[in-house]
Amino acid sequence: MDALNGWWDDFFWSSVVVVEVFVVALILTVLFGLIGAGAKLSGNRAALSIANGYTIVFRGTPEILVLLLIYFGSAITLTAIAQVFDPEIKFLDLPPFWAGSFAIALIVGSYATETFRGAFLGVDPGQVEAARALGLSNFKTFIYVRIPAMWRLALPPFGNHMLSLIKDTALISIIGLEETLFIAAQATATTGKPFTMFIMVGAIYLSLSTIITLSVVVLEKYANRHLEVAR
Amino acid sequence: MSYRDQANIIQLENVDKFFGEFQALKNITLSVKKGERIVVCGPSGSGKSTLIRCINRLEEHNSGKIVVNGHELTSDVKDIDAVRSEVGMVFQSFNLFPHLTIVKNLMLAPRLVRKSSKSEAYDIAMQYLERVKIPEQADKYPSQLSGGQQQRVAIARALCMNPLVMLFDEPTSALDPEMISEVLDVMTDLAEEGMTMIVVTHEMGFARKVADLVVFMDQGEIVESNPPGEFFDNPTNERTKLFLSQILTH
Amino acid sequence: MSFDLALILDSIPKMLWGIGLTLELLFVSGALGLALAIVLLIMRISGRWYLSAPTMAYIYIFRGTPILVQIFIIYHGLPQFEFIKDSIFWPILREPYGCAILALTLNTGAYVSEILRGGVLGVDRGLKEAGAALGLSTTDRFIYITSPIAIRLALPAYSNDVISLMKSTALVSTITLLDMMGIARTIVAETYAPYEIFISLMVIYLIITWGIQRTFGWIEKRMSRHVRSEA
């Protein structure tokens, strides 16, 4: 345990990095998921095909492959573009933080697409009819009736997506993001205590996933508070 | 009436049953003689289903004594198994095993519990399928049968274990009206052949025709119990009268 | 930036060299994981706290931490301990292959046992009561009534987990194993052609995913033939 001395700081700040990635990726995931679900539900054949392609590709490909493809692919492209302007540039990459967040958001976003699509389809059509009959516009119905009903249905599976996001962050260490696993690898090199260090990483991720799970429980209770009354 | 001279096949004495704070059965005492047909009726929540479910230990009674054919029902697994092999039950929602064909549904318990051979079990199964008048459905799956047919299969399945007593928990409540009579006919035949039965039901026509005793339960107590003639024509208790007026007017 | 077709054609066979390892990892970990999952399930639903509590803790830990961290703990971490090196398991734990199988098995076992539990919980209570009323013992009820129905209910979720397991096998490339991902990374390091290599590899993985989905689709159809009513 003393091996950890001197490393507490690093583990703390690297955990902050994990949380930062989570927040960015979460926003992107919701975005990709809503766009994907929207495309699939729109009735537009082209949009549907693209969305289906998106879902199939990113649900069937290993996460690490997606990550490496996006990171190294974008690096090659960016370097090539930069060299047009300045031939001195040897290597230009997307910071691992952004490449990684984007990559894992793309992946989890493909699962979120299905979740949101299912949740939208699960909205009681009767409620929508009632809203329209009352004179609410399409847009108002969407915001005030569909979305509240939808996120109630989407919450449990989306909780799982959030867990996936936070765990996938560990993969980004492979392209040099200085999150906890990366720090642990460095710490191992100096202290020679790999087990201690990696268990520490495990403990950090376990704590973070626990926080997420508890938050989801609280959110679910809040979302369903109106259902408690009728017994 | 000859059955009065025979021993009690089921005896409940001072039985209480609680679900948490709620008391579902209050001091129930009831005897059932061999060959006797008892109909139990009452409003929802009166405890009638709980009563028969205690008899085969699907629910555990909290105090009092339940004796079935000489075996007292305790937490001892041996007692429970002994009782269940002599008591057959038919459920409101049929509960046929969806992954087995009709004949396999009937053969399962005889093979596993009575250790019958495949061919013995098959013969017994076909015999009872004929008895409930649907032998041609033997190789179909439950999902392919109508509700009335499924319930008749459920009755046959219980009969394959050669029970001494048959318990029916609202057997026709989940059926479309046109299928109720086919099931009641099977139950009537069974009664006429001398099967001891306790039937929880709202079918008062059946009660009048078949029952030796009608038991009215309300809020966990047995309020009144009489042979059908007296029960329907001369109810003594106010609650019984109220219940009868509610269910017999339409 | 060009799209090097010749490179693709040259690299695909090289990557397919690794497919044996990928599939081996998938089948061995899958089978062992399933066996472990069944054991965990029985412990979990046994009703005895000293069996179900440790099981719940195990599942919680393995589902709450990234699989990459689990792999690192086993491969890099365990050698920290002398007693591990002296034990009879050392020949297995010394090799990346053994560590990979162990990590994947322990991980998928946790997920699959929850999936199986979901199936068991989905079995209609009335069916179990009918079995009890007929006199069937608890064990017989579990084997002849609950299990067949639970398996059919769990199949969709299980097939998803098998796909996840397949994707996780790519992570063994981080502990020096040369599965398809490992070979691909070596080629990219030499040729600086991430697009060509990684996209081709993606296609290969998608084909495998498709194969898994077709197989499970066929199994599901066969198991559900009695559920569709022909009335």
XYZ file of C-alpha atoms in Angstrom:
712
model
C 0.000 0.000 0.000
C 2.898 2.381 0.630
C 3.765 1.938 -2.991
C 0.870 4.259 -3.657
C 2.536 7.085 -1.773
C 3.411 9.869 -4.083
C 0.911 8.601 -6.591
C -2.322 9.654 -4.905
C -2.162 13.015 -6.609
C -1.719 11.474 -10.016
C -4.511 9.029 -9.495
C -6.802 11.812 -8.400
C -6.142 14.027 -11.375
C -6.296 11.139 -13.787
C -9.700 10.278 -12.324
C -10.777 13.814 -13.088
C -9.729 13.150 -16.677
C -11.978 10.096 -16.714
C -14.894 12.190 -15.537
C -14.163 14.861 -18.138
C -14.115 12.286 -20.917
C -17.361 10.868 -19.560
C -19.114 14.219 -19.651
C -17.984 15.060 -23.178
C -18.722 11.571 -24.473
C -22.109 11.556 -22.753
C -23.205 14.719 -24.506
C -22.011 13.379 -27.846
C -23.636 10.010 -27.206
C -27.018 11.570 -26.553
C -26.568 13.655 -29.676
C -25.612 10.708 -31.872
C -28.327 8.557 -30.356
C -31.053 11.117 -30.960
C -29.893 11.796 -34.506
C -29.696 8.081 -35.221
C -33.112 7.382 -33.705
C -34.551 10.333 -35.555
C -33.113 9.044 -38.828
C -34.555 5.592 -38.273
C -37.988 6.907 -37.353
C -38.146 9.594 -40.009
C -39.426 7.391 -42.799
C -36.734 8.716 -45.097
C -35.174 5.701 -46.871
C -31.740 7.235 -47.236
C -31.576 8.353 -43.626
C -32.758 4.945 -42.505
C -30.053 3.187 -44.507
C -27.310 5.392 -43.176
C -28.560 5.011 -39.620
C -28.795 1.247 -40.021
C -25.284 1.202 -41.394
C -24.100 3.251 -38.453
C -25.732 0.915 -35.953
C -24.451 -2.232 -37.589
C -20.884 -1.021 -37.982
C -20.397 0.354 -34.518
C -22.154 -2.427 -32.661
C -20.214 -5.119 -34.445
C -16.702 -3.690 -34.304
C -14.374 -3.975 -31.327
C -14.136 -0.710 -29.444
C -10.376 -0.724 -29.514
C -10.423 -0.981 -33.278
C -12.751 1.986 -33.624
C -10.549 3.970 -31.286
C -7.315 3.195 -33.108
C -8.907 3.785 -36.485
C -10.212 7.189 -35.512
C -7.080 8.270 -33.751
C -4.490 7.103 -36.251
C -6.726 7.716 -39.223
C -7.399 11.289 -38.216
C -3.723 11.781 -37.439
C -2.705 10.652 -40.916
C -5.368 12.862 -42.489
C -4.572 15.880 -40.372
C -0.864 15.489 -40.949
C -1.400 15.247 -44.684
C -3.580 18.359 -44.687
C -1.163 20.255 -42.470
C 1.739 19.348 -44.674
C 0.050 21.073 -47.541
C 0.311 24.308 -45.610
C 3.560 23.663 -43.803
C 5.788 20.872 -45.125
C 7.852 20.990 -41.926
C 5.074 19.369 -39.893
C 5.867 15.760 -39.238
C 2.866 14.709 -37.227
C -0.382 16.335 -36.260
C -2.944 14.476 -34.285
C -6.202 15.022 -32.553
C -5.545 15.143 -28.841
C -6.277 11.675 -27.420
C -8.920 13.280 -25.195
C -10.993 14.415 -28.148
C -10.276 11.476 -30.420
C -11.129 9.111 -27.591
C -14.288 10.865 -26.442
C -15.512 11.056 -30.007
C -14.749 7.392 -30.652
C -16.473 6.011 -27.588
C -19.426 8.330 -28.141
C -19.773 6.966 -31.675
C -19.792 3.423 -30.325
C -22.183 3.886 -27.425
C -24.221 6.235 -29.592
C -25.024 3.316 -31.878
C -26.510 1.435 -28.936
C -28.253 4.596 -27.747
C -29.826 4.894 -31.194
C -31.632 1.629 -30.646
C -32.557 2.553 -27.102
C -34.026 5.916 -28.071
C -35.772 4.430 -31.071
C -37.416 1.796 -28.906
C -38.327 4.373 -26.281
C -39.927 6.680 -28.844
C -41.913 3.785 -30.243
C -42.977 2.915 -26.725
C -44.666 6.235 -26.143
C -48.402 5.711 -25.763
C -49.953 6.923 -29.035
C -53.076 7.770 -27.075
C -51.224 10.487 -25.201
C -49.957 11.976 -28.434
C -53.447 11.921 -29.938
C -54.847 13.609 -26.868
C -52.211 16.330 -27.061
C -52.870 17.003 -30.726
C -56.621 16.978 -30.122
C -56.086 19.594 -27.440
C -54.455 21.781 -30.041
C -50.769 21.369 -29.238
C -48.532 21.792 -32.267
C -46.331 18.959 -33.482
C -43.323 20.596 -31.946
C -44.986 21.290 -28.593
C -46.292 17.731 -28.488
C -42.776 16.507 -29.112
C -41.263 18.555 -26.308
C -43.977 18.272 -23.685
C -45.446 14.836 -24.307
C -43.114 12.642 -26.313
C -39.787 13.495 -24.713
C -40.938 13.145 -21.086
C -42.558 9.801 -21.864
C -39.570 8.672 -23.859
C -36.830 9.354 -21.368
C -38.755 7.455 -18.721
C -38.595 4.370 -20.905
C -35.041 4.990 -22.032
C -33.574 5.560 -18.595
C -32.860 1.983 -17.476
C -31.050 0.904 -20.664
C -29.419 4.307 -20.954
C -28.005 3.778 -17.482
C -26.186 0.803 -18.944
C -24.887 2.944 -21.799
C -23.443 5.351 -19.268
C -21.689 2.473 -17.540
C -20.249 1.408 -20.892
C -18.993 4.929 -21.498
C -17.155 5.185 -18.251
C -15.551 1.774 -18.665
C -14.542 2.411 -22.266
C -12.513 5.386 -21.049
C -9.864 2.943 -19.903
C -9.270 2.014 -23.532
C -8.229 5.547 -24.360
C -5.112 5.026 -22.270
C -3.839 3.016 -25.201
C -3.537 6.123 -27.311
C -1.861 8.019 -24.528
C -4.691 9.661 -22.631
C -3.427 10.249 -19.132
C -6.275 8.698 -17.300
C -5.974 6.231 -14.457
C -4.841 3.124 -16.344
C -2.125 5.103 -18.076
C -0.914 6.496 -14.744
C -0.991 3.012 -13.244
C 1.233 1.717 -16.032
C 3.726 4.506 -15.320
C 3.532 3.852 -11.607
C 4.222 0.189 -12.182
C 7.394 1.008 -14.040
C 8.740 2.976 -11.086
C 7.413 1.016 -8.138
C 7.385 -2.518 -9.492
C 3.963 -3.083 -7.927
C 1.639 -3.702 -10.858
C -1.067 -5.444 -8.855
C -1.400 -2.613 -6.362
C -1.561 -0.009 -9.086
C -4.042 -1.804 -11.308
C -6.265 -2.702 -8.389
C -6.298 0.999 -7.580
C -7.530 1.666 -11.103
C -10.187 -1.004 -10.655
C -11.299 0.581 -7.403
C -11.542 4.007 -9.019
C -13.649 2.713 -11.901
C -15.809 0.680 -9.548
C -16.492 3.797 -7.484
C -17.346 5.807 -10.574
C -19.681 3.127 -11.918
C -21.318 2.886 -8.499
C -21.964 6.613 -8.529
C -23.522 6.294 -11.969
C -25.706 3.358 -10.922
C -26.921 5.198 -7.824
C -27.622 8.320 -9.862
C -29.687 6.284 -12.285
C -31.679 4.813 -9.399
C -32.391 8.315 -8.102
C -33.303 9.546 -11.573
C -35.625 6.605 -12.125
C -37.386 7.299 -8.857
C -37.782 10.914 -9.872
C -39.000 10.010 -13.326
C -41.603 7.633 -11.975
C -42.694 9.611 -8.955
C -46.174 10.084 -10.376
C -46.669 6.355 -10.541
C -46.155 5.777 -6.814
C -49.445 7.386 -5.823
C -51.980 4.941 -7.212
C -51.706 1.749 -5.163
C -76.366 -39.173 2.271
C -73.637 -41.817 2.548
C -70.583 -39.585 2.610
C -71.519 -38.196 6.022
C -70.456 -41.449 7.596
C -66.998 -41.408 6.144
C -63.854 -39.912 7.629
C -62.701 -36.421 6.848
C -60.287 -36.386 3.975
C -59.336 -32.766 4.615
C -59.518 -31.047 7.956
C -58.732 -27.407 8.648
C -58.759 -26.300 12.267
C -58.421 -22.688 13.395
C -56.264 -21.757 10.468
C -54.888 -18.205 10.272
C -52.893 -16.787 7.408
C -51.178 -13.417 7.273
C -49.565 -11.582 4.376
C -47.425 -9.171 6.350
C -49.902 -7.127 8.365
C -52.918 -8.209 6.382
C -54.860 -11.208 7.686
C -56.135 -13.235 4.743
C -57.600 -16.131 6.723
C -59.223 -15.771 10.135
C -59.740 -18.831 12.273
C -60.879 -21.090 9.454
C -62.343 -24.427 10.411
C -63.590 -26.679 7.651
C -63.935 -30.418 7.106
C -64.214 -32.141 3.782
C -65.429 -35.714 3.543
C -64.550 -38.199 0.843
C -66.759 -37.673 -2.166
C -68.001 -34.323 -0.930
C -68.216 -31.429 -3.400
C -67.699 -28.006 -1.874
C -68.068 -24.702 -3.656
C -66.383 -21.688 -2.075
C -67.607 -18.270 -3.105
C -67.224 -14.702 -1.970
C -66.072 -11.245 -3.018
C -62.499 -10.479 -4.185
C -60.010 -10.529 -1.381
C -62.224 -12.737 0.782
C -59.462 -15.309 1.112
C -61.063 -18.088 -0.899
C -58.069 -18.655 -3.185
C -55.727 -18.407 -0.206
C -57.754 -21.075 1.527
C -57.321 -23.703 -1.136
C -53.731 -22.694 -1.839
C -52.965 -23.450 1.805
C -54.287 -26.952 1.379
C -51.507 -27.880 -1.032
C -48.967 -25.609 0.599
C -48.672 -23.110 -2.220
C -49.240 -20.751 0.691
C -48.060 -21.463 4.228
C -50.608 -21.093 6.985
C -49.340 -19.265 10.065
C -51.319 -21.039 12.785
C -53.848 -23.785 13.144
C -53.788 -27.254 11.698
C -54.338 -28.594 8.204
C -54.579 -32.368 7.751
C -54.945 -34.008 4.350
C -55.680 -37.744 4.233
C -53.987 -38.270 7.563
C -50.889 -36.174 6.752
C -50.538 -32.969 8.709
C -49.138 -30.086 6.658
C -45.967 -28.781 8.234
C -42.768 -27.230 6.889
C -41.349 -30.713 6.532
C -40.782 -31.336 2.857
C -41.844 -34.950 3.165
C -45.249 -33.934 4.502
C -45.666 -31.381 1.735
C -44.734 -33.845 -0.999
C -47.023 -36.492 0.489
C -49.926 -34.056 0.431
C -49.246 -32.703 -3.050
C -49.188 -36.127 -4.621
C -52.730 -36.713 -3.398
C -54.151 -33.287 -4.109
C -54.662 -32.053 -7.642
C -55.015 -28.386 -8.529
C -56.450 -26.545 -11.491
C -55.512 -22.863 -11.870
C -57.389 -19.885 -13.222
C -54.653 -19.251 -15.785
C -54.279 -22.944 -16.737
C -50.475 -22.857 -16.307
C -49.789 -25.469 -18.966
C -46.082 -25.814 -19.697
C -45.646 -23.936 -22.989
C -42.518 -25.733 -24.097
C -44.074 -29.219 -23.899
C -46.704 -30.820 -26.089
C -50.075 -31.599 -24.526
C -49.313 -35.251 -23.940
C -45.869 -34.400 -22.543
C -47.524 -31.907 -20.188
C -49.549 -34.788 -18.817
C -46.673 -37.235 -18.690
C -44.169 -35.053 -16.860
C -45.321 -35.496 -13.251
C -46.127 -39.226 -13.424
C -42.658 -39.875 -14.815
C -40.789 -37.660 -12.378
C -42.826 -38.146 -9.216
C -44.410 -41.584 -9.551
C -41.416 -42.841 -11.544
C -43.691 -44.332 -14.185
C -42.104 -45.558 -17.373
C -42.559 -43.608 -20.579
C -45.142 -46.022 -21.949
C -47.119 -46.224 -18.702
C -47.200 -42.468 -18.459
C -48.253 -42.213 -22.096
C -51.149 -44.635 -21.605
C -52.371 -42.795 -18.517
C -52.074 -39.490 -20.333
C -54.046 -40.627 -23.367
C -56.661 -42.172 -21.113
C -57.324 -38.856 -19.396
C -57.169 -36.898 -22.631
C -59.982 -39.108 -23.856
C -61.820 -38.491 -20.609
C -61.743 -34.723 -21.205
C -62.646 -35.365 -24.824
C -59.617 -33.978 -26.657
C -57.323 -36.908 -27.450
C -56.610 -35.548 -30.923
C -54.732 -32.552 -29.472
C -52.074 -34.737 -27.876
C -49.155 -33.632 -30.015
C -50.031 -29.977 -30.204
C -48.580 -27.221 -28.050
C -50.685 -25.299 -25.510
C -50.475 -22.102 -27.557
C -52.356 -23.855 -30.357
C -55.380 -24.693 -28.209
C -58.305 -22.542 -27.189
C -58.730 -21.477 -23.566
C -61.433 -24.029 -22.896
C -59.307 -26.798 -24.373
C -56.272 -25.712 -22.362
C -58.230 -25.809 -19.131
C -59.536 -29.275 -19.904
C -55.949 -30.365 -20.511
C -55.028 -28.826 -17.161
C -57.741 -30.896 -15.490
C -56.468 -34.031 -17.216
C -52.913 -33.208 -16.182
C -53.943 -33.039 -12.523
C -55.949 -36.271 -12.862
C -52.939 -38.160 -14.219
C -51.503 -38.108 -10.727
C -54.552 -39.968 -9.387
C -55.414 -37.445 -6.719
C -57.838 -38.087 -3.879
C -59.011 -34.494 -3.940
C -59.195 -31.902 -6.713
C -58.877 -28.197 -5.954
C -60.171 -25.706 -8.525
C -59.122 -22.053 -8.232
C -61.643 -20.079 -10.307
C -61.221 -22.463 -13.248
C -63.509 -20.599 -15.620
C -62.814 -16.979 -14.687
C -60.254 -16.489 -17.447
C -62.355 -18.099 -20.159
C -64.465 -16.496 -22.846
C -68.151 -17.149 -22.060
C -68.724 -19.678 -24.852
C -66.010 -21.951 -23.443
C -67.153 -22.010 -19.838
C -69.670 -24.810 -20.243
C -67.213 -27.291 -21.794
C -65.054 -26.999 -18.682
C -67.966 -27.094 -16.245
C -69.258 -30.230 -18.003
C -65.943 -31.988 -17.381
C -66.041 -30.903 -13.754
C -69.625 -32.094 -13.382
C -68.731 -35.519 -14.824
C -65.838 -35.711 -12.417
C -68.151 -34.913 -9.503
C -70.660 -37.522 -10.581
C -67.903 -40.124 -10.634
C -67.319 -39.441 -6.956
C -64.268 -37.141 -6.958
C -63.864 -35.095 -3.818
C -63.554 -31.486 -4.912
C -63.284 -27.961 -3.576
C -64.141 -25.391 -6.203
C -63.634 -21.658 -5.851
C -65.926 -20.126 -8.425
C -68.552 -17.512 -9.300
C -70.533 -20.033 -11.357
C -73.626 -20.338 -9.174
C -75.449 -22.570 -11.634
C -72.698 -25.126 -11.208
C -72.905 -24.721 -7.418
C -76.606 -25.361 -7.365
C -76.317 -28.433 -9.561
C -73.203 -30.118 -8.215
C -72.303 -28.866 -4.749
C -73.058 -30.690 -1.529
C -72.052 -27.601 0.418
C -71.686 -23.946 -0.487
C -69.274 -21.969 1.648
C -69.422 -18.183 1.626
C -66.289 -16.333 2.651
C -65.850 -12.650 3.301
C -62.814 -10.772 4.667
C -61.004 -13.961 5.546
C -63.825 -15.656 7.474
C -66.297 -18.368 6.669
C -69.538 -16.442 7.045
C -72.056 -19.081 6.103
C -71.987 -22.643 4.820
C -75.019 -24.637 3.786
C -76.239 -27.110 1.218
C -77.109 -25.232 -1.986
C -80.872 -25.329 -1.521
C -80.756 -23.525 1.826
C -77.796 -21.360 0.809
C -79.432 -19.798 -2.218
C -83.047 -19.761 -1.056
C -82.639 -18.974 2.646
C -79.394 -17.182 3.336
C -79.212 -16.266 7.025
C -76.353 -13.772 7.216
C -76.666 -10.185 5.989
C -73.342 -10.290 4.181
C -74.370 -13.453 2.349
C -77.589 -11.838 1.288
C -75.728 -8.781 0.020
C -73.280 -10.888 -1.967
C -76.039 -13.017 -3.504
C -78.027 -9.969 -4.502
C -74.953 -8.515 -6.225
C -74.027 -11.557 -8.244
C -77.400 -13.018 -9.035
C -79.122 -9.922 -10.420
C -77.365 -10.064 -13.776
C -3.157 10.274 -49.242
C -3.949 7.283 -51.365
C -6.008 4.196 -50.831
C -3.612 1.357 -51.227
C -5.591 -1.584 -52.596
C -2.519 -3.759 -52.972
C -1.771 -3.296 -49.307
C -5.245 -4.384 -48.375
C -5.065 -7.519 -50.455
C -1.683 -8.285 -48.975
C -2.718 -7.659 -45.406
C -6.028 -9.474 -45.246
C -4.508 -12.956 -45.362
C -2.000 -11.902 -42.722
C -4.774 -10.705 -40.444
C -6.797 -13.840 -41.100
C -3.874 -15.777 -39.705
C -5.083 -14.429 -36.406
C -8.682 -15.502 -36.824
C -7.883 -18.891 -35.361
C -6.786 -17.287 -32.132
C -9.733 -14.899 -32.118
C -12.242 -17.690 -32.538
C -10.417 -19.923 -30.101
C -10.543 -17.217 -27.459
C -14.225 -16.724 -28.230
C -15.208 -20.380 -27.981
C -13.057 -21.366 -25.027
C -13.900 -18.310 -22.930
C -17.491 -18.524 -24.068
C -17.868 -22.128 -22.996
C -16.001 -21.739 -19.724
C -17.813 -18.488 -19.056
C -21.187 -20.136 -19.597
C -20.288 -22.929 -17.182
C -19.149 -20.372 -14.637
C -22.335 -18.376 -15.207
C -24.502 -21.382 -14.444
C -22.613 -22.038 -11.215
C -22.910 -18.371 -10.262
C -26.611 -18.399 -11.090
C -27.327 -21.370 -8.890
C -25.395 -19.758 -6.061
C -27.185 -16.473 -6.612
C -30.697 -17.925 -6.493
C -29.920 -20.497 -3.816
C -31.469 -18.354 -1.085
C -28.455 -18.937 1.154
C -26.772 -15.645 1.982
C -23.305 -17.110 2.227
C -23.626 -18.232 -1.403
C -25.569 -15.387 -2.907
C -23.722 -12.499 -1.237
C -20.228 -13.363 -2.543
C -21.761 -14.057 -5.946
C -23.444 -10.676 -6.040
C -20.174 -9.019 -5.033
C -18.300 -10.883 -7.755
C -20.806 -9.914 -10.422
C -20.820 -6.323 -9.236
C -17.048 -6.025 -9.409
C -16.650 -7.654 -12.782
C -19.454 -5.678 -14.379
C -18.373 -2.422 -12.760
C -14.773 -2.328 -13.927
C -13.334 -2.150 -17.448
C -12.333 -5.471 -18.923
C -9.005 -4.015 -19.983
C -8.220 -3.317 -16.335
C -9.194 -6.884 -15.468
C -6.836 -8.185 -18.136
C -4.002 -6.023 -16.859
C -4.554 -7.052 -13.257
C -4.312 -10.709 -14.207
C -1.462 -10.466 -16.699
C 0.699 -7.677 -15.283
C -0.540 -7.646 -11.707
C -0.489 -11.211 -10.495
C 3.253 -11.770 -11.061
C 3.801 -9.225 -8.295
C 3.170 -12.013 -5.853
C 5.692 -14.708 -5.137
C 3.022 -17.178 -4.126
C 1.502 -16.905 -7.574
C 4.816 -17.626 -9.210
C 5.313 -20.621 -6.964
C 1.840 -22.026 -7.458
C 0.752 -24.768 -9.814
C -1.156 -22.203 -11.849
C 1.957 -20.295 -12.791
C 2.517 -21.995 -16.162
C -0.947 -20.773 -17.160
C -0.737 -17.355 -15.576
C 2.692 -16.683 -16.997
C 1.418 -16.922 -20.545
C -0.604 -14.136 -22.110
C -2.922 -16.766 -23.598
C -3.784 -18.220 -20.216
C -4.297 -14.801 -18.715
C -6.494 -13.788 -21.618
C -8.719 -16.849 -21.287
C -8.949 -16.348 -17.536
C -9.850 -12.677 -17.781
C -12.396 -13.149 -20.568
C -13.988 -16.113 -18.794
C -14.319 -14.345 -15.453
C -15.759 -11.292 -17.158
C -18.267 -12.981 -19.417
C -19.287 -15.321 -16.593
C -20.481 -12.339 -14.558
C -22.517 -10.859 -17.416
C -24.018 -14.136 -18.564
C -25.097 -15.150 -15.091
C -27.142 -11.962 -14.835
C -28.616 -12.648 -18.254
C -29.582 -16.164 -17.194
C -31.031 -14.790 -13.993
C -33.167 -12.433 -16.041
C -34.465 -15.418 -17.945
C -35.240 -17.324 -14.765
C -37.081 -14.357 -13.286
C -39.103 -14.082 -16.471
C -40.637 -17.522 -16.086
C -44.289 -17.197 -15.136
C -44.801 -17.901 -11.462
C -47.949 -19.855 -12.257
C -45.965 -22.453 -14.168
C -43.731 -23.095 -11.207
C -46.803 -23.360 -8.983
C -48.394 -25.857 -11.340
C -45.230 -27.936 -11.117
C -45.296 -27.732 -7.346
C -48.982 -28.650 -7.217
C -48.216 -31.727 -9.317
C -45.681 -32.778 -6.729
C -42.501 -32.023 -8.630
C -39.444 -31.423 -6.426
C -37.697 -28.048 -6.489
C -34.839 -29.498 -8.503
C -37.163 -31.143 -11.021
C -39.108 -27.918 -11.395
C -35.885 -26.036 -12.082
C -34.636 -28.547 -14.635
C -37.811 -29.414 -16.532
C -39.923 -26.294 -16.223
C -37.887 -23.196 -15.392
C -34.709 -23.863 -17.383
C -36.174 -24.557 -20.838
C -38.306 -21.435 -20.647
C -35.562 -19.297 -19.091
C -33.107 -20.267 -21.821
C -35.513 -19.213 -24.542
C -36.150 -15.907 -22.775
C -32.431 -15.249 -22.274
C -31.329 -16.008 -25.827
C -31.530 -12.505 -27.310
C -29.530 -10.966 -24.480
C -27.107 -13.882 -24.546
C -26.432 -13.494 -28.242
C -25.568 -9.846 -27.600
C -23.145 -10.908 -24.931
C -21.449 -13.366 -27.254
C -20.911 -10.504 -29.683
C -19.492 -8.400 -26.848
C -17.170 -11.244 -25.953
C -16.008 -11.447 -29.530
C -15.243 -7.743 -29.489
C -13.390 -8.088 -26.196
C -11.038 -10.648 -27.690
C -9.442 -7.799 -29.602
C -8.114 -6.468 -26.308
C -5.690 -9.344 -25.991
C -3.597 -7.502 -28.527
C -2.585 -5.257 -25.643
C -0.867 -8.139 -23.890
C 1.224 -9.197 -26.871
C -1.099 -11.807 -28.326
C -1.245 -11.892 -32.107
C -4.922 -12.228 -32.806
C -6.349 -10.367 -35.784
C -6.173 -7.058 -33.929
C -2.624 -7.675 -32.833
C -1.473 -8.466 -36.344
C -3.304 -5.432 -37.697
C -1.589 -3.136 -35.249
C 1.806 -4.500 -36.226
C 1.083 -3.919 -39.910
C -0.136 -0.383 -39.269
C 2.963 0.376 -37.230
C 5.080 -0.634 -40.192
C 3.036 0.841 -43.027
C 1.341 3.912 -41.525
C -1.854 2.936 -43.334
C -4.500 2.880 -40.611
C -7.457 3.402 -42.917
C -6.751 0.500 -45.236
C -5.807 -1.962 -42.538
C -8.279 -1.071 -39.855
C -11.221 -0.726 -42.170
C -10.526 -4.118 -43.718
C -10.252 -5.586 -40.266
C -13.535 -3.937 -39.380
C -15.171 -5.715 -42.282
C -13.819 -9.049 -41.083
C -15.201 -8.476 -37.588
C -18.549 -7.451 -39.033
C -18.706 -10.704 -40.962
C -18.064 -12.655 -37.789
C -20.736 -10.647 -35.971
C -23.174 -11.350 -38.759
C -22.366 -15.040 -38.471
C -23.042 -15.035 -34.757
C -26.342 -13.208 -35.240
C -27.493 -15.612 -37.942
C -26.658 -18.591 -35.757
C -28.593 -17.256 -32.792
C -31.474 -16.196 -34.978
C -31.755 -19.792 -36.169
C -31.575 -21.116 -32.622
C -34.236 -18.666 -31.439
C -36.542 -19.658 -34.262
C -36.199 -23.320 -33.410
C -36.809 -22.762 -29.721
C -39.858 -20.580 -30.268
C -41.757 -22.822 -32.629
C -44.184 -23.817 -29.898
C -44.775 -20.240 -28.839
C -46.313 -19.055 -32.070
C -49.951 -20.028 -32.012
C -51.341 -21.511 -35.158
C -54.970 -21.058 -34.078
